[in-house]
Coordinates of C-alpha atoms in Angstrom, one line a residue:
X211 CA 207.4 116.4 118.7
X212 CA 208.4 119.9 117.3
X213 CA 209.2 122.9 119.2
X214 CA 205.9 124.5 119.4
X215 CA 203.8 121.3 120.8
X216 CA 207.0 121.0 123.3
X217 CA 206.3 124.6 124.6
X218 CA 202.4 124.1 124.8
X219 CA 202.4 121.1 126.9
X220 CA 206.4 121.0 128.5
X221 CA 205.9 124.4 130.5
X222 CA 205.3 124.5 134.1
X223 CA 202.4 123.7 135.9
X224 CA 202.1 127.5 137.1
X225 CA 202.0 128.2 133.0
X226 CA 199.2 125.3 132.2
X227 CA 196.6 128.0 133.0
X228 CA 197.4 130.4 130.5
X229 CA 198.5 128.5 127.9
X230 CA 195.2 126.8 128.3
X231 CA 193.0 129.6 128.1
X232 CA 194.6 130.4 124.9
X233 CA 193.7 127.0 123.7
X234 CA 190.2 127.6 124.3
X235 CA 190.2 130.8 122.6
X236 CA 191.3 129.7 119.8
X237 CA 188.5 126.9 119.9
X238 CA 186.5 129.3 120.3
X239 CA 187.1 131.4 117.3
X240 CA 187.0 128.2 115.3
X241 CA 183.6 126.9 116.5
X242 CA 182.4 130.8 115.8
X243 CA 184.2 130.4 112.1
X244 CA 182.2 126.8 111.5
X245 CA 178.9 127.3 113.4
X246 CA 176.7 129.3 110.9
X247 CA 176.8 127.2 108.2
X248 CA 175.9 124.3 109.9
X249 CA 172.9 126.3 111.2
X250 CA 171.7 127.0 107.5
X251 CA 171.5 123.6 106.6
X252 CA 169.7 122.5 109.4
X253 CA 166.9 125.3 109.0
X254 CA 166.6 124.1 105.0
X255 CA 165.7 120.6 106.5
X256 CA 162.0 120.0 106.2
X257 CA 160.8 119.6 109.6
X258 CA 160.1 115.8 110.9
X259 CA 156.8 114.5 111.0
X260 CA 155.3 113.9 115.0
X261 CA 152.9 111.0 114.5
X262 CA 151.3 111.6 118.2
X263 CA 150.6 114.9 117.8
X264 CA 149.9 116.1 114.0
X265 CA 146.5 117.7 113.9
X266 CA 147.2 117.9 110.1
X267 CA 145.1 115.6 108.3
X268 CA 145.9 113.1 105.9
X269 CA 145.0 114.2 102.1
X270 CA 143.0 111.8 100.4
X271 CA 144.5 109.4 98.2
X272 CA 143.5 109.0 94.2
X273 CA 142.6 105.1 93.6
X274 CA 143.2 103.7 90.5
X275 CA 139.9 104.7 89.1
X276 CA 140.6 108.2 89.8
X277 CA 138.3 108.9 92.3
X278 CA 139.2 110.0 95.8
X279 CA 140.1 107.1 98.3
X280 CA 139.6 107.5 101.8
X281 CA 142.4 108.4 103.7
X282 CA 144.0 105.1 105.8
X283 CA 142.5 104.4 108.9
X284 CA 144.6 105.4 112.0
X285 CA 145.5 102.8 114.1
X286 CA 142.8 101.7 116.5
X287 CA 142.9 100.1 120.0
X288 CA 140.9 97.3 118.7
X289 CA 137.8 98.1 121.3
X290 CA 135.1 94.8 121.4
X291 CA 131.9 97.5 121.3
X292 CA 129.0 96.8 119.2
X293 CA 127.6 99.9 117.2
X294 CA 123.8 100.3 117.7
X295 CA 123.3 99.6 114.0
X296 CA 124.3 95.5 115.0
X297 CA 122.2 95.7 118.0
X298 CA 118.7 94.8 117.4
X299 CA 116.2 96.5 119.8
X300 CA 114.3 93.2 121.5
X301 CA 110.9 93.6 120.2
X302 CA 108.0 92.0 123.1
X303 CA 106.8 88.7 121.7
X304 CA 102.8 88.8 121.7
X305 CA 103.3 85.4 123.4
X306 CA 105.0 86.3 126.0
X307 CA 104.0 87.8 129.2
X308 CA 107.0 90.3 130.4
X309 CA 108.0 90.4 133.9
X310 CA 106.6 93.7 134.7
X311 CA 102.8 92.7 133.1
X312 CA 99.7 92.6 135.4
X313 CA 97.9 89.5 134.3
X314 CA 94.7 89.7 133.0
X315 CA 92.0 90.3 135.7
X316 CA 88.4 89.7 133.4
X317 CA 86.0 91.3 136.4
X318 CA 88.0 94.7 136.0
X319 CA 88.2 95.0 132.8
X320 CA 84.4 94.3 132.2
X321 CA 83.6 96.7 135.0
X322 CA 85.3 99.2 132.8
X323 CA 83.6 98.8 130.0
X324 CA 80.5 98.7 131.7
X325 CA 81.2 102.2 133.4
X326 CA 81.6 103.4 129.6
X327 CA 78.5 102.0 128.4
X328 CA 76.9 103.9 130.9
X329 CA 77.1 107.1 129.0
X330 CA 75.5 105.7 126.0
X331 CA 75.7 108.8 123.8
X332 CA 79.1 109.3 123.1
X333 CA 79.9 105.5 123.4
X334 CA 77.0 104.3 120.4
X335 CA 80.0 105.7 117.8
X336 CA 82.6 103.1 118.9
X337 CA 80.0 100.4 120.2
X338 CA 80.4 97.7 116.4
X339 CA 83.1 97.8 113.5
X340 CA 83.0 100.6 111.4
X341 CA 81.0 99.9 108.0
X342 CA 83.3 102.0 105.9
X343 CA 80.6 102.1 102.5
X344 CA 77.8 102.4 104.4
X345 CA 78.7 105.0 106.4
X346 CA 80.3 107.1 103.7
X347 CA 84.2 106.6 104.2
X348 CA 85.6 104.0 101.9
X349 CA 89.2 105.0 102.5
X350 CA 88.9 104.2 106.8
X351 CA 90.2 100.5 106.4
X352 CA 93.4 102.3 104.3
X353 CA 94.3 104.6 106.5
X354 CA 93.7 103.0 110.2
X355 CA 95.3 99.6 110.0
X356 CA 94.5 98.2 113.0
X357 CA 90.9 98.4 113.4
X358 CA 89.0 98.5 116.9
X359 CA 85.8 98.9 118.9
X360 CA 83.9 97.6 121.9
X361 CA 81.9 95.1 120.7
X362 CA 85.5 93.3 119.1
X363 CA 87.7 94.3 122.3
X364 CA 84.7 92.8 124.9
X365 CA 84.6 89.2 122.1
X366 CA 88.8 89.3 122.5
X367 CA 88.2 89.8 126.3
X368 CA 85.8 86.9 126.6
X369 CA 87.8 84.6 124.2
X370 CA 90.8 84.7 126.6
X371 CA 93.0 86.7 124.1
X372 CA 94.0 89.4 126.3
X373 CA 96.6 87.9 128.8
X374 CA 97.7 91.2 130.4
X375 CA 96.4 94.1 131.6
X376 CA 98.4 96.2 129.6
X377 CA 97.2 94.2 126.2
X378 CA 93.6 95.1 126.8
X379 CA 94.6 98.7 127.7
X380 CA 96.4 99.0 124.3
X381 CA 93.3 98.0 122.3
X382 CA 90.7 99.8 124.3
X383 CA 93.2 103.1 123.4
X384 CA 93.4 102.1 119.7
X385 CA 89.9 103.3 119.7
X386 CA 89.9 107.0 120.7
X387 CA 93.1 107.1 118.9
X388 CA 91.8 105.6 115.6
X389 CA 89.1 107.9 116.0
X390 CA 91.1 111.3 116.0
X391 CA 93.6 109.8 113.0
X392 CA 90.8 109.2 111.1
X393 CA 88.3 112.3 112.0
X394 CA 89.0 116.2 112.1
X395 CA 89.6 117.9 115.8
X396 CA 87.0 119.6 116.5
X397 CA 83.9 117.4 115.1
X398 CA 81.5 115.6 117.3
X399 CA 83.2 112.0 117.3
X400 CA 86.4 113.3 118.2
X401 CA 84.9 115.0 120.9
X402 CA 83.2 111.9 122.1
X403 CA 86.4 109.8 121.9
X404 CA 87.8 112.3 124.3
X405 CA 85.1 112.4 126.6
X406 CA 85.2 108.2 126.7
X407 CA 89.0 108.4 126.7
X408 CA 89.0 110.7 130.1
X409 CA 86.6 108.3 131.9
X410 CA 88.7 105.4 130.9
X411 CA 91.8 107.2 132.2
X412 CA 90.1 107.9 135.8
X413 CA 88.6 103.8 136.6
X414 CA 92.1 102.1 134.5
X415 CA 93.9 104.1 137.3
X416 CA 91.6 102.3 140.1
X417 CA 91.6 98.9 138.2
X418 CA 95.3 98.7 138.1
X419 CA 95.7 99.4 141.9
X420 CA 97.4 96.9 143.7
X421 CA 95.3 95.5 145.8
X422 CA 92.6 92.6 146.8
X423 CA 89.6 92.8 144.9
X424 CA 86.6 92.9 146.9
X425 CA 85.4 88.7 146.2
X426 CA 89.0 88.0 147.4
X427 CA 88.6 90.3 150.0
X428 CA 86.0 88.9 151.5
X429 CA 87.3 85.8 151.4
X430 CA 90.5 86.3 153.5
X431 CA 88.5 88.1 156.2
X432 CA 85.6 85.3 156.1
X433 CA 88.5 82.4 155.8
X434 CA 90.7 84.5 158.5
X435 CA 87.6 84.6 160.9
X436 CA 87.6 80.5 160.7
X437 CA 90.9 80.1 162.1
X438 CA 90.8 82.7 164.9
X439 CA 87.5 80.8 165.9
X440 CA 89.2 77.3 165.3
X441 CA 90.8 75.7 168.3
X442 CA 94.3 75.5 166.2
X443 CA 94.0 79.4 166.1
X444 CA 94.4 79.4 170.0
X445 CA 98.3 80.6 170.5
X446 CA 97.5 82.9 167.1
X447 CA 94.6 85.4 167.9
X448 CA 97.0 88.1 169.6
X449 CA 100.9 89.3 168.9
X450 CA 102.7 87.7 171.4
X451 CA 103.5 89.9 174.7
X452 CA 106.8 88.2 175.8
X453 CA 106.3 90.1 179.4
X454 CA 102.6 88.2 179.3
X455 CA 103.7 84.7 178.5
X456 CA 107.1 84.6 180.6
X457 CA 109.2 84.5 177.6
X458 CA 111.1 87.7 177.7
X459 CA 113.9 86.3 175.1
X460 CA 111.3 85.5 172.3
X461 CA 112.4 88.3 170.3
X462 CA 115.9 86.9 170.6
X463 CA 114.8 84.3 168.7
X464 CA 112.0 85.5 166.2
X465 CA 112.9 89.0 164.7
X466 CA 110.2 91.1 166.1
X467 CA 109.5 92.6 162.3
X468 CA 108.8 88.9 160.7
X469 CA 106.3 88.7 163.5
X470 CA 102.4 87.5 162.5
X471 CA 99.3 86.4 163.9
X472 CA 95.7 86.9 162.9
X473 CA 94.9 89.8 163.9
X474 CA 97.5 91.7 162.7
X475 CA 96.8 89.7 159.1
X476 CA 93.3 90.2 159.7
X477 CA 93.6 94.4 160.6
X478 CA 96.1 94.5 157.3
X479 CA 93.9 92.9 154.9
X480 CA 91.3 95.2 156.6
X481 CA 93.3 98.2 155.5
X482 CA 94.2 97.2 152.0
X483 CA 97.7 96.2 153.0
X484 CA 97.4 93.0 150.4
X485 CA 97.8 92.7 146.6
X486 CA 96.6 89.1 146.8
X487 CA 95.8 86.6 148.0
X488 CA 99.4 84.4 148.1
X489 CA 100.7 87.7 150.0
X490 CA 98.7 86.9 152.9
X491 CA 99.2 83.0 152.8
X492 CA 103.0 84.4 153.1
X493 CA 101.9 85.6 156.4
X494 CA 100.5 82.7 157.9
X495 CA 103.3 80.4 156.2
X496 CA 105.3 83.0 158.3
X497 CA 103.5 82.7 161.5
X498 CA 103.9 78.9 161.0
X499 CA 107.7 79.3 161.1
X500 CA 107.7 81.8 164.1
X501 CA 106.2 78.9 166.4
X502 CA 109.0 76.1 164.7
X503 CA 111.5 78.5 165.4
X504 CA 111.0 79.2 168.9
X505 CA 109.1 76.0 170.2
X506 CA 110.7 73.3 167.8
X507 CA 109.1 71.7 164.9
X508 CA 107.5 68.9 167.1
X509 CA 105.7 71.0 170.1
X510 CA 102.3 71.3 170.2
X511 CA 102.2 75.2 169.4
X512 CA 104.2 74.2 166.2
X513 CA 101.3 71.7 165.0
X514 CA 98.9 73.9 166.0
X515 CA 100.2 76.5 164.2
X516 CA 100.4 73.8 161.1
X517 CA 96.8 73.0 161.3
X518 CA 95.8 76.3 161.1
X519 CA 97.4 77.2 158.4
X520 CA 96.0 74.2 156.4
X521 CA 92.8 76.0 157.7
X522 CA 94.1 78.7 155.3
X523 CA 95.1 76.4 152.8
X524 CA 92.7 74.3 152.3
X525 CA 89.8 76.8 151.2
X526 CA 92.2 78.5 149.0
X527 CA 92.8 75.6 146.7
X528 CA 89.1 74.7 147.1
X529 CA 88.2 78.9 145.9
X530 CA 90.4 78.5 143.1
X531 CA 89.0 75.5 141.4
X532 CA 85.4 76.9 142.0
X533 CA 86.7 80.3 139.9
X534 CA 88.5 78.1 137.3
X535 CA 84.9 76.4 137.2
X536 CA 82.9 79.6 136.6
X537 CA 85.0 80.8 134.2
X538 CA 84.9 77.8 132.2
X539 CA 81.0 77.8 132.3
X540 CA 81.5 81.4 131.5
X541 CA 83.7 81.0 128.1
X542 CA 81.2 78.2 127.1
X543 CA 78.2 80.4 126.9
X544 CA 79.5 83.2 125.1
X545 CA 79.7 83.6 121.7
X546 CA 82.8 83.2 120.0
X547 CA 84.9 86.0 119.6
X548 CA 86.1 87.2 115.7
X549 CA 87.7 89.4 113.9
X550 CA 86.0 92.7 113.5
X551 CA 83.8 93.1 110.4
X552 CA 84.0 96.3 108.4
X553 CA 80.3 97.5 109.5
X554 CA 78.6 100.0 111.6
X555 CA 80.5 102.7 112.9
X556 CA 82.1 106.4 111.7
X557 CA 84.8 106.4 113.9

């Protein structure tokens, strides 16, 4: 060690502080000396690229053909979602009868057309396929494609090829709006397709109500009438009064809103309460299981109540084979439907 490292560090310990604090001003000074060019050649670096952040896009590449390649993909996060280009829309099958569809109901839909035919003027246009020479437009079967009138929609009706409601309402509309793609607004026909149109508007809304038509109706009240006068119908004519009859927990047992009994069913169907006629056998397969519940299956209140609903039963299944009948006799004697011919009517 030579003399000068000896004094630095082999001083006393009441020297250490200066002699340090002339070490680190020296240090000092030299990191001053050394700093600034380290500074410039950090500043002539290009700055790094931030991969998470860079709002700079990528340039296109040239592909070996010259032209401009797209740029590579950024890395995805490999999401399963379908574009709505690869999913196909479900189209209805004309087969198929969708959940929502009111089945066909023939009475209403011939009372409608009826109540068109009424106003014979403005329906005589639409009544028979257009005859597109004789009538003096040879270009109507290029431009309207699907072809309609009453005479064709009343055969399909009567052939059974309407199985919804909403079928029969999409062909009966084909012909007002046939009419206006074909005609100019303003003439005559177009004005008698709208006339036809706003009276088919006003009964469709009353034929697709929900409710009991008035055969079915009548019916329920004359079927409902048998089993309140039928013996079985005894413990069934009134709601039960549980102060009444002594049986003050019955409501305990049967929750009072499932209660039935045939006069309530009888005031409901009264008051248009019913879409049909399985909605009130529901009632009185209801009342059945009221008197089972609270008297056991094997009292004699729960085989009454059992009889009485076969009451019910019984003349439905017998009403529905006499329908199936007429409309079988029905189908035989009309003539049989087909396709619409190209004659008689500028529509």
């Amino acid at each position: 060690m030579d003399i000068s490292e000896e004094w630095l560090w082999g001083e006393a310990a009441t020297d250490q502080p200066k002699q340090r604090t002339k070490g680190k001003e020296k240090a000092e000074k030299k990191m001053k000396s050394t700093s600034q060019p380290i500074i410039q050649r950090e500043v002539s670096l290009p700055p790094k690229p931030h991969l998470a952040a860079s709002t700079t896009p990528t340039p296109a590449r040239s592909s070996p053909s010259g032209s401009l390649a797209p740029p590579p993909a950024a890395p995805s996060l490999k999401l399963k979602v379908k574009s709505k280009e690869s999913t196909p829309v479900a189209q209805p099958s004309s087969s198929s009868t969708s959940a929502a569809a009111t089945p066909i109901d023939l009475a209403k839909c011939k009372a409608v057309i009826n109540k068109l035919r009424k106003d014979p003027i403005p329906f005589a246009p639409f009544a028979l396929p257009v005859d597109a020479e004789a009538q003096g437009c040879p270009t109507y079967y290029d431009e309207i494609k699907e072809p309609m009138d009453f005479m064709t929609l009343e055969n399909n009706l009567n052939a059974g090829r309407y199985k919804t409601m909403e079928r029969f309402e999409r062909d009966m509309r084909l012909i007002y709006s046939n009419c206006r793609q074909f005609n100019p607004p303003g003439s005559l026909i177009v004005d008698s397709a709208n006339h036809l149109e706003a009276i088919f508007n006003k009964e469709w809304v009353k034929a697709m109500e929900k409710k009991l038509s008035s055969a079915d109706r009548a019916f329920a009240l004359k079927t409902l009438t048998t089993m309140f006068n039928d013996d079985s119908g005894f413990y069934f004519r009134e709601p039960v009064d549980p102060v009444k009859l002594n049986i003050l927990h019955y409501f305990d047992v049967v929750d009072p809103k499932d209660a039935r009994d045939l006069k309530t069913i009888k005031q409901n169907v009264q008051a248009g309460k019913y879409e049909s006629l399985d909605q009130i056998g529901g009632d009185v397969q209801q009342m059945v299981f009221n008197a089972i519940k609270f008297n056991g299956p094997e009292s004699h209140v729960a085989k009454m109540a059992e009889a009485c609903a076969k009451t019910w039963n019984s003349a439905l299944v017998k009403k529905r084979k006499e329908d199936a009948k007429k409309a079988a006799t029905l189908k035989s004697h009309e003539p049989a439907g087909e396709p619409p011919s190209k004659k008689a009517r500028f529509a």
